[in-house]
Tab-separated table of C-alpha atoms in Angstrom:
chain	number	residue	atom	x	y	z
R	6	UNK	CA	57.658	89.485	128.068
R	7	UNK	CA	60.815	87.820	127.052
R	8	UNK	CA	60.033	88.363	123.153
R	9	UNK	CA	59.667	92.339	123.952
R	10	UNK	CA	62.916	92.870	126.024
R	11	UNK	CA	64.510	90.863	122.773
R	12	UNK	CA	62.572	93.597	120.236
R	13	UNK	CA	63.468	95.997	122.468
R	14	UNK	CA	67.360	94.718	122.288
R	15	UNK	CA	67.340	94.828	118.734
R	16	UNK	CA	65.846	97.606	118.184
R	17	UNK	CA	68.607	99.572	120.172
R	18	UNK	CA	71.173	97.619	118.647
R	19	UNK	CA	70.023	98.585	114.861
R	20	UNK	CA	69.294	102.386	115.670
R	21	UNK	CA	72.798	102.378	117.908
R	22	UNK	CA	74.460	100.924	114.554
R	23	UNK	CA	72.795	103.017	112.029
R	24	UNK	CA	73.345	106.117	114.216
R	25	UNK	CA	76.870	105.505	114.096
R	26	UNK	CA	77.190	105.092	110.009
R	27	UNK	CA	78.540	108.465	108.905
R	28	UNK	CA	77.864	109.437	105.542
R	29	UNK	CA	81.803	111.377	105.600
R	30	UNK	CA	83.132	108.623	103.184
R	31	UNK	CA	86.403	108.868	101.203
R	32	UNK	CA	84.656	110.234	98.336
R	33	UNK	CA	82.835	112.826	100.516
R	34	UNK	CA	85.993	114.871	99.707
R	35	UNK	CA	86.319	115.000	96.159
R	36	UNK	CA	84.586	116.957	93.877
R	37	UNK	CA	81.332	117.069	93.528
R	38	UNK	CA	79.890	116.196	89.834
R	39	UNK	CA	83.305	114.964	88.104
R	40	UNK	CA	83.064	111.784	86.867
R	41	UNK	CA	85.467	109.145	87.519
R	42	UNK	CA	87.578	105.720	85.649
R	43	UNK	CA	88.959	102.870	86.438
R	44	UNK	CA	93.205	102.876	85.719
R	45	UNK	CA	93.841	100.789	82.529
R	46	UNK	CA	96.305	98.709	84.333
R	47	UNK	CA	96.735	97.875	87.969
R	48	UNK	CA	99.139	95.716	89.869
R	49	UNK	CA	98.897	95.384	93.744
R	50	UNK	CA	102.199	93.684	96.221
R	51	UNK	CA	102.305	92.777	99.982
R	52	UNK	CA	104.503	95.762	101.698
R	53	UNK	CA	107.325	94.762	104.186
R	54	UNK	CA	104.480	94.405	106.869
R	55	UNK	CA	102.725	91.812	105.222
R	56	UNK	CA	99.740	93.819	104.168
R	57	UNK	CA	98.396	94.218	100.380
R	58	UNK	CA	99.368	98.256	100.295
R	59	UNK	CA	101.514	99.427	97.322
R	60	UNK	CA	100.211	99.340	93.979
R	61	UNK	CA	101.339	100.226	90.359
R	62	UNK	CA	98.531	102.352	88.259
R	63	UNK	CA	98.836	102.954	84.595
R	64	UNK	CA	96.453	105.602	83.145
R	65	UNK	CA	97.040	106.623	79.514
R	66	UNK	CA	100.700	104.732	79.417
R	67	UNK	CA	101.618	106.782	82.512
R	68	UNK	CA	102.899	104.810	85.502
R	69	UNK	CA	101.917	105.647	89.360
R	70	UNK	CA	103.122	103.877	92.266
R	71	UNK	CA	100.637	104.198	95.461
R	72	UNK	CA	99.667	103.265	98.650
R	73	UNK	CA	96.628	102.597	101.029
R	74	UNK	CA	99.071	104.840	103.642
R	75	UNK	CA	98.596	108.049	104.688
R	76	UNK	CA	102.115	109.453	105.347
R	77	UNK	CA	104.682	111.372	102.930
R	78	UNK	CA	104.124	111.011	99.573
R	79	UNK	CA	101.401	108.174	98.708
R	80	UNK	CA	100.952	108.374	94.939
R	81	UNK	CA	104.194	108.955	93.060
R	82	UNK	CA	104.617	109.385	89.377
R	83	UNK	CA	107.452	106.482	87.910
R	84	UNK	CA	108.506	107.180	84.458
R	85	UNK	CA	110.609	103.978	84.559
R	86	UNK	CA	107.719	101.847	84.301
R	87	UNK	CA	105.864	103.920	81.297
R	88	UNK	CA	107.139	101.185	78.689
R	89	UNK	CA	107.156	97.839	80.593
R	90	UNK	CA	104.784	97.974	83.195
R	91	UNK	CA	102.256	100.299	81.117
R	92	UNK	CA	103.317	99.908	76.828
R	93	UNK	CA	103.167	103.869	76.843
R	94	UNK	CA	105.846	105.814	75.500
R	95	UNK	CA	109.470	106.278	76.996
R	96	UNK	CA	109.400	109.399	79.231
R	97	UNK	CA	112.079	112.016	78.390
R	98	UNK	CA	112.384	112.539	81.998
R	99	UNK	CA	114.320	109.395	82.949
R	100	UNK	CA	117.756	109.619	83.494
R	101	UNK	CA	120.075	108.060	80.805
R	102	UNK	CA	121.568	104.950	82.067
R	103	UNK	CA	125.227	103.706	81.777
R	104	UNK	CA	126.597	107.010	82.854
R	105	UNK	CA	128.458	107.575	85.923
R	106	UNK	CA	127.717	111.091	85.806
R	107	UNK	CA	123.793	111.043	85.210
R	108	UNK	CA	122.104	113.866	83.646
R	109	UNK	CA	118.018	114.308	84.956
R	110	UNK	CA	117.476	116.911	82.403
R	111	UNK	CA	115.052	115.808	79.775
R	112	UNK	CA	115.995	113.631	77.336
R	113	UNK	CA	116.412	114.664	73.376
R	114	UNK	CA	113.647	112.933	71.138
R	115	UNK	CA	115.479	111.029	68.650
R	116	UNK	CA	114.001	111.416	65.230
């Protein structure tokens, strides 16, 4: 008697559990048939709370800052970081430095 109520236990407790998986995962979203990659160069750091959340990405020697949040903006584009953090090329979008009067407009290519 004892080794049914225990079946009986688990069984509830595994159909209870498996009832409760949802297959609405992250990825559920996204669309359907487009293949995916890894980043070519990741880097993640401890926010102010303590909690491994903000993270650098570098695909094709463009830089990305994230984070595991879901407020504001949570994956930003940082063309400061397309030479050192990824080796890609300078972006003509950062502002010239050494200027008290920066200009944001794109930057001339030099020849």
């Amino acid at each position: 008697m004892k080794l049914k109520v225990v079946a009986a236990v688990v069984a509830v407790a595994v159909a209870v559990a498996l009832g409760g998986c949802s297959s609405d995962d992250a990825n559920a979203h996204d669309l359907k048939g487009v293949p995916w990659k890894t980043p070519d160069k990741i880097e993640v750091y401890a926010n102010v709370d303590g909690h491994p959340n903000i993270t650098r990405v570098c695909i094709d020697g463009v830089a990305f800052a994230t984070t595991s949040r879901d407020a504001g903006q949570n994956f930003m584009r940082v063309p400061e970081w397309d030479v050192s953090f990824c080796g890609g090329e300078p972006s003509p979008y950062v502002p010239r430095v050494g200027s008290p009067n920066t200009d944001p407009s794109p930057t001339p290519k030099s020849n």
